[in-house]
Coordinates of C-alpha atoms in Angstrom, one line a residue:
Chain A
M1 CA 0.0 0.0 0.0
D2 CA 2.8 2.4 -0.8
F3 CA 1.9 5.3 -3.0
S4 CA 4.2 7.2 -5.3
M5 CA 3.0 10.8 -5.0
K6 CA 5.2 12.2 -7.7
N7 CA 4.5 15.9 -8.3
W8 CA 2.1 16.1 -5.3
F9 CA 2.3 18.3 -2.3
S10 CA 1.5 16.2 0.8
E11 CA 0.7 17.8 4.1
V12 CA 2.1 15.6 6.9
N13 CA 2.2 17.1 10.3
E14 CA 2.2 15.9 13.9
L15 CA -0.8 18.1 14.6
W16 CA -2.9 15.6 12.6
P17 CA -0.9 12.4 12.7
G18 CA -1.7 9.5 10.3
Q19 CA -3.6 11.6 7.9
S20 CA -2.5 13.7 4.9
M21 CA -4.1 16.0 2.4
S22 CA -2.3 16.1 -1.0
L23 CA -2.7 18.4 -3.9
K24 CA -1.3 17.7 -7.4
V25 CA 1.4 20.3 -8.3
K26 CA 1.5 21.8 -11.8
K27 CA 4.4 24.1 -11.1
L28 CA 6.4 25.3 -8.1
L29 CA 6.3 29.1 -8.4
W30 CA 8.5 30.1 -5.4
E31 CA 10.2 28.7 -2.3
E32 CA 12.3 30.4 0.4
K33 CA 13.1 30.4 4.0
S34 CA 12.1 33.7 5.5
P35 CA 13.3 34.7 8.9
F36 CA 10.1 33.3 10.3
Q37 CA 9.1 30.3 8.2
H38 CA 9.4 28.2 5.1
I39 CA 7.3 29.7 2.3
Q40 CA 6.1 27.7 -0.7
I41 CA 3.8 28.9 -3.5
F42 CA 2.7 26.6 -6.2
E43 CA 0.2 26.3 -9.0
S44 CA -1.9 23.2 -8.4
E45 CA -3.7 21.1 -10.9
T46 CA -7.2 21.7 -9.7
Y47 CA -7.1 24.2 -6.7
G48 CA -5.4 27.1 -8.4
R49 CA -2.5 28.8 -6.6
V50 CA -1.6 27.5 -3.2
L51 CA 0.4 29.1 -0.3
A52 CA 2.0 26.8 2.2
L53 CA 3.9 27.8 5.3
D54 CA 6.2 25.3 7.1
G55 CA 4.6 22.6 5.0
I56 CA 1.0 23.4 5.9
I57 CA -1.5 24.6 3.3
Q58 CA -2.7 28.2 4.3
C59 CA -4.9 28.9 1.4
T60 CA -5.8 27.8 -2.1
E61 CA -7.3 29.9 -4.8
R62 CA -10.3 27.6 -5.1
D63 CA -11.6 27.4 -1.5
E64 CA -9.9 30.3 0.4
F65 CA -13.1 32.4 0.2
A66 CA -14.8 30.0 2.7
Y67 CA -12.3 30.8 5.4
Q68 CA -11.7 34.5 4.7
E69 CA -15.4 35.3 4.5
M70 CA -16.2 33.5 7.7
I71 CA -13.3 34.7 9.9
S72 CA -14.2 38.2 8.8
F73 CA -18.0 38.4 8.7
L74 CA -18.8 36.2 11.7
P75 CA -17.3 38.8 14.1
L76 CA -18.1 41.9 11.9
C77 CA -21.8 40.9 11.7
C78 CA -22.0 40.3 15.5
H79 CA -21.0 44.0 16.1
P80 CA -23.6 46.7 15.5
E81 CA -21.0 49.2 14.4
P82 CA -17.6 47.8 13.5
K83 CA -15.9 51.1 12.5
K84 CA -12.3 50.2 13.3
V85 CA -10.9 46.8 12.8
L86 CA -7.5 45.2 13.6
I87 CA -6.2 42.2 11.6
V88 CA -3.3 40.3 13.2
G89 CA -1.5 38.1 10.7
G90 CA -3.3 37.5 7.4
G91 CA -0.2 38.4 5.4
D92 CA -1.7 37.0 2.2
G93 CA -4.3 39.8 2.2
G94 CA -7.4 37.6 2.0
V95 CA -8.9 38.8 5.3
A96 CA -8.2 42.4 4.5
R97 CA -10.0 41.9 1.2
E98 CA -13.1 40.7 3.0
V99 CA -13.1 43.1 6.0
V100 CA -13.0 46.3 3.8
K101 CA -16.1 45.1 2.0
H102 CA -18.2 45.7 5.1
P103 CA -19.9 49.1 4.6
L104 CA -19.7 50.1 8.3
V105 CA -16.0 49.5 8.4
Q106 CA -14.2 52.8 8.1
E107 CA -10.6 52.0 9.1
V108 CA -8.6 48.8 9.1
C109 CA -5.2 48.3 10.7
Q110 CA -3.2 45.1 9.9
V111 CA 0.0 43.9 11.6
E112 CA 1.8 41.0 10.0
I113 CA 5.1 39.7 11.3
D114 CA 6.5 38.3 8.0
E115 CA 7.0 40.9 5.3
R116 CA 8.0 38.2 2.8
V117 CA 4.5 36.7 2.9
V118 CA 3.0 40.1 2.0
E119 CA 5.5 40.7 -0.8
L120 CA 5.2 37.2 -2.3
S121 CA 1.4 37.4 -2.1
K122 CA 1.5 40.6 -4.0
E123 CA 3.6 38.9 -6.7
Y124 CA 1.9 35.5 -6.9
L125 CA -1.5 35.6 -5.2
P126 CA -3.2 38.8 -6.5
F127 CA -6.7 37.4 -5.8
M128 CA -5.9 37.8 -2.1
A129 CA -3.3 40.6 -2.1
C130 CA -5.9 42.9 -3.7
G131 CA -7.0 43.4 -0.1
F132 CA -3.9 45.6 0.5
T133 CA -5.0 48.2 -2.1
S134 CA -8.0 49.5 -0.1
P135 CA -7.7 53.1 1.1
K136 CA -9.3 51.9 4.4
L137 CA -6.2 49.8 5.2
T138 CA -2.9 50.6 7.0
L139 CA -0.4 47.8 7.0
T140 CA 2.3 47.5 9.7
I141 CA 5.1 44.9 9.5
G142 CA 5.8 43.8 13.1
D143 CA 4.7 41.9 16.1
G144 CA 1.0 41.8 17.0
F145 CA 1.7 41.8 20.8
D146 CA 3.8 45.0 20.5
F147 CA 1.3 46.6 18.3
M148 CA -1.6 46.0 20.6
K149 CA 0.3 47.2 23.7
N150 CA 0.6 50.6 21.9
H151 CA -3.0 50.7 20.8
V152 CA -5.1 50.3 23.9
G153 CA -8.9 50.7 23.6
E154 CA -8.9 51.4 19.9
F155 CA -10.7 48.7 18.0
D156 CA -14.2 47.4 17.6
V157 CA -13.2 44.1 16.1
I158 CA -9.9 42.2 16.2
I159 CA -9.4 39.3 13.8
T160 CA -6.5 37.0 14.3
D161 CA -5.7 35.2 11.0
S162 CA -2.8 33.0 12.2
S163 CA -1.2 29.7 11.1
D164 CA -1.6 26.7 13.4
P165 CA -0.3 26.6 16.9
V166 CA 3.2 25.5 16.0
G167 CA 6.1 27.8 15.3
P168 CA 5.6 31.5 15.3
A169 CA 1.9 31.4 16.0
V170 CA 1.9 29.4 19.3
C171 CA 1.6 32.6 21.4
L172 CA -1.6 33.6 19.6
F173 CA -3.5 30.7 21.2
Q174 CA -2.7 31.6 24.8
E175 CA -4.6 33.3 27.5
S176 CA -2.2 36.3 27.6
Y177 CA -3.1 37.0 24.0
F178 CA -6.8 37.1 24.7
S179 CA -6.1 39.4 27.6
L180 CA -4.1 41.7 25.4
M181 CA -6.8 41.8 22.7
K182 CA -9.3 42.7 25.4
C183 CA -7.2 45.7 26.3
A184 CA -7.0 46.8 22.7
L185 CA -10.7 46.7 22.2
R186 CA -13.2 49.6 22.6
P187 CA -16.2 48.8 24.9
G188 CA -18.4 46.1 23.4
G189 CA -15.6 44.9 21.2
I190 CA -15.4 41.5 19.5
V191 CA -12.5 39.2 18.8
C192 CA -12.3 36.3 16.3
S193 CA -9.4 33.8 16.1
Q194 CA -8.6 30.9 13.9
G195 CA -9.6 28.0 16.2
G196 CA -8.7 24.6 14.6
T197 CA -11.0 21.7 14.1
Y198 CA -12.7 19.5 16.8
W199 CA -12.0 16.4 14.8
T200 CA -8.2 16.3 15.4
E201 CA -7.5 19.1 17.8
M202 CA -10.3 19.0 20.3
N203 CA -8.0 19.7 23.3
Q204 CA -6.5 22.7 21.4
V205 CA -10.0 24.0 20.5
K206 CA -11.1 23.6 24.1
D207 CA -8.0 25.4 25.5
T208 CA -8.4 28.3 23.1
L209 CA -12.1 28.6 23.9
T210 CA -11.3 28.5 27.7
H211 CA -8.8 31.3 27.3
C212 CA -11.4 33.3 25.4
R213 CA -14.0 32.6 28.0
S214 CA -11.6 33.7 30.8
Q215 CA -11.4 37.2 29.3
F216 CA -14.8 37.7 27.6
P217 CA -18.3 37.4 29.1
V218 CA -19.6 35.9 25.9
A219 CA -17.6 33.4 23.9
G220 CA -18.3 30.7 21.3
Y221 CA -16.9 28.4 18.7
A222 CA -18.2 28.2 15.1
Y223 CA -16.8 26.3 12.0
S224 CA -17.0 26.2 8.3
S225 CA -16.1 23.8 5.6
V226 CA -12.8 24.3 3.8
P227 CA -11.7 21.2 1.8
T228 CA -7.9 21.9 2.0
Y229 CA -7.7 22.3 5.7
P230 CA -7.2 19.2 7.9
C231 CA -10.5 17.2 8.1
G232 CA -12.0 19.6 5.6
Q233 CA -13.0 22.2 8.1
I234 CA -11.7 25.0 10.3
G235 CA -13.1 26.7 13.4
Y236 CA -13.4 30.2 14.8
V237 CA -13.2 31.2 18.5
I238 CA -15.2 34.4 19.0
G239 CA -15.5 36.5 22.1
S240 CA -17.5 39.7 22.9
L241 CA -17.1 42.3 25.6
N242 CA -20.8 43.0 25.4
E243 CA -22.6 40.5 27.7
N244 CA -25.8 40.9 25.7
T245 CA -24.2 39.8 22.4
N246 CA -25.9 36.7 20.9
L247 CA -23.1 35.4 18.7
K248 CA -25.4 33.0 16.8
E249 CA -27.7 35.8 15.6
P250 CA -26.1 38.4 13.4
T251 CA -26.7 42.0 14.4
V252 CA -26.2 43.3 10.9
I253 CA -28.1 41.3 8.3
F254 CA -27.3 41.9 4.6
S255 CA -29.9 41.4 1.9
E256 CA -29.3 39.0 -1.0
E257 CA -28.6 42.0 -3.2
E258 CA -26.0 43.4 -0.8
L259 CA -24.3 39.9 -0.4
E260 CA -24.2 39.6 -4.2
K261 CA -22.7 43.1 -4.6
M262 CA -20.1 42.3 -2.0
G263 CA -19.2 39.1 -3.9
M264 CA -20.0 36.8 -1.0
R265 CA -19.8 33.1 -1.9
Y266 CA -19.9 31.4 1.5
Y267 CA -21.3 33.8 4.1
S268 CA -25.0 34.5 4.6
A269 CA -27.0 35.2 7.8
D270 CA -28.3 31.6 7.6
I271 CA -24.7 30.2 7.4
H272 CA -23.8 32.5 10.3
R273 CA -26.5 30.9 12.5
A274 CA -25.7 27.3 11.4
A275 CA -22.0 27.7 11.9
F276 CA -22.4 27.5 15.7
T277 CA -24.2 24.2 15.6
L278 CA -21.8 21.4 16.5
P279 CA -22.1 17.7 16.2
R280 CA -23.5 16.3 19.5
Y281 CA -20.2 15.0 20.9
A282 CA -18.3 18.2 20.1
A283 CA -21.1 20.4 21.5
N284 CA -20.9 18.4 24.8
V285 CA -17.1 18.8 25.1
L286 CA -17.2 22.6 24.2
K287 CA -20.3 23.6 26.1
Chain B
M1 CA 7.7 18.2 -4.4
D2 CA 7.5 14.5 -4.7
F3 CA 6.4 12.7 -1.6
S4 CA 7.2 9.1 -0.6
M5 CA 4.0 7.8 0.9
K6 CA 5.4 4.5 2.1
N7 CA 2.8 2.6 4.1
W8 CA 0.0 5.1 3.3
F9 CA -3.3 4.4 1.6
S10 CA -3.9 7.3 -0.9
E11 CA -7.3 7.9 -2.4
V12 CA -6.7 9.0 -6.0
N13 CA -9.8 9.1 -8.2
E14 CA -11.1 11.0 -11.3
L15 CA -14.2 12.0 -9.3
W16 CA -12.0 14.5 -7.4
P17 CA -8.9 15.0 -9.6
G18 CA -5.8 16.7 -8.3
Q19 CA -6.6 16.0 -4.6
S20 CA -6.0 13.0 -2.4
M21 CA -6.7 12.0 1.2
S22 CA -4.2 9.6 2.6
L23 CA -4.3 7.5 5.8
K24 CA -1.2 5.9 7.3
V25 CA -1.6 2.1 7.3
K26 CA -0.6 0.0 10.3
K27 CA -1.6 -3.3 8.8
L28 CA -3.4 -4.6 5.7
L29 CA -6.0 -7.0 7.1
W30 CA -7.7 -8.3 4.0
E31 CA -7.8 -7.7 0.2
E32 CA -9.8 -9.4 -2.5
K33 CA -11.6 -8.9 -5.7
S34 CA -15.2 -9.8 -5.2
P35 CA -17.5 -10.3 -8.3
F36 CA -18.5 -6.6 -7.9
Q37 CA -15.5 -4.7 -6.6
H38 CA -12.0 -4.6 -5.1
I39 CA -12.3 -4.8 -1.3
Q40 CA -9.5 -3.7 1.1
I41 CA -9.7 -3.6 4.9
F42 CA -6.8 -2.2 6.9
E43 CA -5.9 -1.1 10.3
S44 CA -4.8 2.6 10.1
E45 CA -2.5 4.4 12.5
T46 CA -5.0 6.9 13.8
Y47 CA -8.4 6.2 12.2
G48 CA -8.9 2.7 13.4
R49 CA -10.1 0.1 10.9
V50 CA -10.9 1.2 7.4
L51 CA -13.0 -0.3 4.5
A52 CA -12.1 0.7 1.0
L53 CA -14.0 -0.3 -2.2
D54 CA -12.3 0.1 -5.6
G55 CA -9.7 2.4 -3.9
I56 CA -12.2 4.7 -2.3
I57 CA -12.6 5.0 1.5
Q58 CA -16.1 3.9 2.6
C59 CA -15.8 4.2 6.3
T60 CA -13.2 4.5 9.1
E61 CA -13.8 3.4 12.7
R62 CA -13.1 7.0 13.9
D63 CA -15.5 9.0 11.9
E64 CA -18.1 6.6 10.4
F65 CA -20.7 7.6 13.0
A66 CA -21.0 11.0 11.4
Y67 CA -22.2 9.5 8.1
Q68 CA -24.2 6.6 9.5
E69 CA -26.2 8.7 12.0
M70 CA -27.0 11.4 9.5
I71 CA -28.0 9.3 6.5
S72 CA -30.3 7.3 8.9
F73 CA -31.7 10.0 11.3
L74 CA -32.3 12.8 8.8
P75 CA -35.0 10.8 7.0
L76 CA -36.2 8.9 10.0
C77 CA -36.8 12.0 12.0
C78 CA -38.7 13.7 9.1
H79 CA -41.2 10.9 9.2
P80 CA -43.9 10.9 11.9
E81 CA -44.0 7.1 12.1
P82 CA -41.2 5.3 10.3
K83 CA -42.4 1.7 11.0
K84 CA -40.9 -0.1 8.1
V85 CA -37.5 0.8 6.6
L86 CA -35.6 -0.4 3.6
I87 CA -31.8 0.0 3.4
V88 CA -30.3 -0.4 -0.1
G89 CA -26.6 -1.1 0.1
G90 CA -24.9 -0.5 3.4
G91 CA -23.1 -3.9 3.4
D92 CA -20.9 -2.9 6.3
G93 CA -23.8 -2.8 8.7
G94 CA -23.3 0.7 9.9
V95 CA -26.6 2.1 8.7
A96 CA -28.6 -0.9 10.0
R97 CA -26.9 -0.3 13.4
E98 CA -28.3 3.2 13.4
V99 CA -31.8 2.6 11.9
V100 CA -32.7 -0.1 14.4
K101 CA -32.0 2.4 17.3
H102 CA -35.1 4.4 16.4
P103 CA -37.8 3.4 18.8
L104 CA -40.6 3.7 16.2
V105 CA -38.9 1.5 13.7
Q106 CA -40.4 -2.0 13.9
E107 CA -39.0 -3.7 10.8
V108 CA -35.9 -3.2 8.6
C109 CA -35.3 -4.8 5.3
Q110 CA -31.8 -4.5 3.8
V111 CA -30.7 -5.5 0.3
E112 CA -27.0 -5.6 -0.4
I113 CA -25.5 -6.7 -3.7
D114 CA -22.1 -7.9 -2.5
E115 CA -22.2 -10.7 0.0
R116 CA -18.5 -10.5 0.5
V117 CA -18.7 -7.0 2.0
V118 CA -21.2 -8.3 4.6
E119 CA -19.0 -11.3 5.4
L120 CA -15.8 -9.3 5.7
S121 CA -17.5 -6.7 7.8
K122 CA -18.7 -9.4 10.2
E123 CA -15.1 -10.6 10.5
Y124 CA -13.1 -7.3 10.5
L125 CA -15.5 -4.5 11.3
P126 CA -17.6 -5.7 14.2
F127 CA -18.4 -2.1 15.3
M128 CA -20.5 -1.7 12.2
A129 CA -21.5 -5.4 11.5
C130 CA -23.2 -5.4 15.0
G131 CA -26.1 -3.8 13.0
F132 CA -26.9 -7.2 11.4
T133 CA -27.7 -8.8 14.8
S134 CA -30.9 -6.9 15.4
P135 CA -34.1 -9.0 15.5
K136 CA -35.7 -6.1 13.6
L137 CA -33.5 -6.7 10.5
T138 CA -33.9 -9.0 7.5
L139 CA -31.0 -9.1 5.2
T140 CA -31.3 -10.1 1.5
I141 CA -28.3 -10.5 -0.8
G142 CA -29.3 -9.2 -4.2
D143 CA -30.1 -6.3 -6.4
G144 CA -31.9 -3.3 -5.0
F145 CA -33.8 -2.7 -8.2
D146 CA -35.2 -6.3 -8.3
F147 CA -36.0 -6.2 -4.6
M148 CA -38.1 -3.0 -4.9
K149 CA -40.0 -4.2 -8.0
N150 CA -41.3 -7.0 -5.8
H151 CA -42.0 -4.8 -2.8
V152 CA -44.4 -2.1 -4.0
G153 CA -45.9 0.3 -1.5
E154 CA -44.3 -1.4 1.5
F155 CA -41.9 1.1 3.1
D156 CA -42.1 4.3 5.1
V157 CA -38.4 5.2 4.6
I158 CA -35.8 4.0 2.0
I159 CA -32.2 4.7 2.7
T160 CA -29.7 4.2 -0.1
D161 CA -26.2 3.8 1.4
S162 CA -24.2 3.4 -1.8
S163 CA -20.7 4.0 -2.9
D164 CA -19.9 6.9 -5.3
P165 CA -21.4 7.1 -8.8
V166 CA -18.8 5.0 -10.5
G167 CA -18.9 1.2 -11.0
P168 CA -21.8 -0.8 -9.6
A169 CA -23.5 2.2 -7.9
V170 CA -24.0 4.4 -11.1
C171 CA -27.7 3.3 -11.5
L172 CA -28.5 4.4 -7.9
F173 CA -28.1 8.1 -8.9
Q174 CA -30.5 8.1 -11.9
E175 CA -34.1 9.2 -12.2
S176 CA -35.3 5.6 -12.8
Y177 CA -34.0 4.7 -9.4
F178 CA -35.9 7.5 -7.7
S179 CA -39.0 6.5 -9.6
L180 CA -38.7 2.9 -8.4
M181 CA -38.2 4.0 -4.8
K182 CA -41.3 6.1 -5.1
C183 CA -43.3 3.0 -6.0
A184 CA -41.8 1.0 -3.1
L185 CA -43.0 3.6 -0.6
R186 CA -46.2 3.8 1.4
P187 CA -48.1 7.1 1.2
G188 CA -46.1 9.9 2.8
G189 CA -42.9 7.9 2.5
I190 CA -39.4 9.4 2.6
V191 CA -36.2 8.6 0.8
C192 CA -32.6 9.5 1.6
S193 CA -29.6 8.8 -0.7
Q194 CA -25.9 9.5 -0.4
G195 CA -25.5 12.6 -2.4
G196 CA -21.8 13.6 -2.8
T197 CA -20.3 17.0 -2.0
Y198 CA -20.9 20.3 -3.6
W199 CA -17.2 21.1 -3.5
T200 CA -16.1 18.6 -6.2
E201 CA -19.3 17.1 -7.6
M202 CA -21.7 20.0 -7.9
N203 CA -23.1 18.8 -11.2
Q204 CA -23.6 15.3 -9.8
V205 CA -25.3 16.7 -6.7
K206 CA -27.5 18.9 -8.8
D207 CA -28.4 16.0 -11.2
T208 CA -29.3 13.7 -8.2
L209 CA -31.4 16.4 -6.6
T210 CA -33.2 17.1 -9.9
H211 CA -34.0 13.4 -10.3
C212 CA -35.4 13.4 -6.7
R213 CA -37.4 16.6 -7.3
S214 CA -38.9 15.0 -10.5
Q215 CA -40.4 12.2 -8.4
F216 CA -41.1 13.8 -5.0
P217 CA -43.1 17.0 -4.2
V218 CA -40.6 17.9 -1.5
A219 CA -36.9 17.4 -1.9
G220 CA -33.7 18.8 -0.4
Y221 CA -30.0 18.5 0.1
A222 CA -28.2 18.3 3.5
Y223 CA -24.6 17.6 4.4
S224 CA -22.4 16.7 7.3
S225 CA -18.7 16.7 8.1
V226 CA -16.8 13.4 7.6
P227 CA -13.0 13.9 7.5
T228 CA -12.2 10.9 5.4
Y229 CA -14.6 11.6 2.6
P230 CA -13.5 13.9 -0.2
C231 CA -13.3 17.5 0.9
G232 CA -14.2 16.4 4.4
Q233 CA -17.9 16.2 3.9
I234 CA -20.8 14.2 2.3
G235 CA -24.3 15.1 1.3
Y236 CA -27.7 13.6 1.5
V237 CA -30.5 13.9 -1.1
I238 CA -33.8 13.6 0.6
G239 CA -37.3 13.4 -0.8
S240 CA -40.8 13.1 0.7
L241 CA -44.1 12.0 -0.8
N242 CA -45.9 14.2 1.7
E243 CA -46.1 17.7 0.3
N244 CA -46.4 19.1 3.8
T245 CA -43.1 17.7 5.0
N246 CA -40.6 20.4 6.1
L247 CA -37.4 18.5 5.8
K248 CA -35.5 21.1 7.8
E249 CA -37.6 20.6 10.9
P250 CA -37.6 17.2 12.5
T251 CA -41.0 15.7 13.2
V252 CA -39.7 13.4 15.9
I253 CA -37.4 15.3 18.4
F254 CA -35.4 13.2 20.9
S255 CA -34.5 14.5 24.3
E256 CA -30.8 14.8 25.4
E257 CA -31.4 11.7 27.5
E258 CA -32.9 9.7 24.6
L259 CA -30.0 10.7 22.3
E260 CA -27.5 9.7 25.0
K261 CA -29.2 6.4 25.5
M262 CA -29.1 5.7 21.7
G263 CA -25.4 6.5 21.7
M264 CA -25.8 9.4 19.3
R265 CA -22.5 11.3 18.7
Y266 CA -23.3 13.5 15.7
Y267 CA -27.1 13.8 15.3
S268 CA -29.3 16.1 17.2
A269 CA -32.3 18.2 16.3
D270 CA -30.1 21.3 16.0
I271 CA -27.7 19.5 13.7
H272 CA -30.6 18.3 11.6
R273 CA -31.8 21.9 11.1
A274 CA -28.3 23.2 10.4
A275 CA -27.4 20.4 7.9
F276 CA -29.7 22.0 5.3
T277 CA -28.0 25.4 5.4
L278 CA -25.6 25.6 2.5
P279 CA -22.8 28.1 1.7
R280 CA -24.3 30.9 -0.4
Y281 CA -22.8 29.8 -3.8
A282 CA -24.0 26.2 -3.3
A283 CA -27.5 27.3 -2.1
N284 CA -27.9 29.4 -5.2
V285 CA -26.9 26.5 -7.5
L286 CA -29.1 23.9 -5.7
K287 CA -32.1 26.1 -5.0

């Protein structure tokens, strides 16, 4: 039962032992070791262009919208007036592309630690890097922790678009990070972090949610389908400083026409509500 | 970017070109060519025992419950009184295991074309084959089409647990099959068929749903997360002869205590409702 995966990219990682997603490679476009991570960009046979960091698929042209729309619009639509937004990470530009679509968002700050991801995305992943061109956006290259320490009480929504909790992103899943985000929020502010999948990382999901709950009176876990993430899905840990927030019910509801105009392919108010409904065993562990 | 997948089982198929799910193999337990298909059963490193037919993963010990519970309880809970149920396919026994749990189900007929799958499941996959031991069940080895022609107007619910629309299962996705099921149902009867994923097989999903709609006044598509199926999910095409059926709202709602007693790990009334909510682009294609 050996398999020769010639010209395939296979994602093998100890975060999800014994399973591997592979994509057939048409052409490797770029590869380098930045000061922070191993960056690979390739053209795949059937998923368009792909960005991988440290051997883990971050986004593919075919399904990235599912993740970017959800990590952006779940928190944005829980906030009645998300005027000023901070994005931590998200160096490919995809989350910025989504956040600036929201008509109530006036100003977006983004802080990404690895300048090379931004530069390479601009060169090879224009469908995401287009997010950087918005006049609403100010991009800072640096450390999210340092940035937030200098921007206390400034943001309505903070979105953390990080890689998985190995390597440079480990600190973004700890309680101290949620505490720091809390300080950087305005009253009633909302945070949303990439939160892993309950299928392979239940303990990690539970820990992240516990950290969020320790700092925010309202917290929850939602998920969406993304074929090229482990187990075909990814989760979102969301917290609100407003104890009256019902995360499952969007505060801002867009019409079909508005969603169409914004080019939304995954997000809708119905998907927002359904995203918080977990399989029974996961609901019991995370309740 | 070549990868040596030594001791891995890799699922490469033209139904989902350019992508592949792999599971690390601990031990190959059995392999044979039956008159109908190539059967492989192996012990995996992290997903327990795995059944593959013609190179496609059918079920793993770790996540099969998600599929079996949903393909069974979605239709069963839409019917007010599912006394007599027919299972077409499902030779591993997993669907039978779920269907007989429902307290209103009195009698289950199952017709499976490949006796070897049943026999090998009994030997290697006892966690699913246990479904065959229920006194409610009568198993017939044979062709589902022939069986239904001889059982007109007999069933409240028909569940088609088939492999994908290649090889022996192609005919189970055609309009003539939905027409035959309609004849085998009692008034107000409900059908549920494995329906593929909108991520890779949108045309197939749409065709199957169209066939269902041509025969049933009420029809819909739901899906659940199953990590070892392509794109990490699988869909269900459901039709009802009762034009007042609201597929999204279960008719029979079990309490938490009842679900616990039945050993349900995925299904709940909330998951039932959420399963019909599609990402915006898929909802628009399948509406």
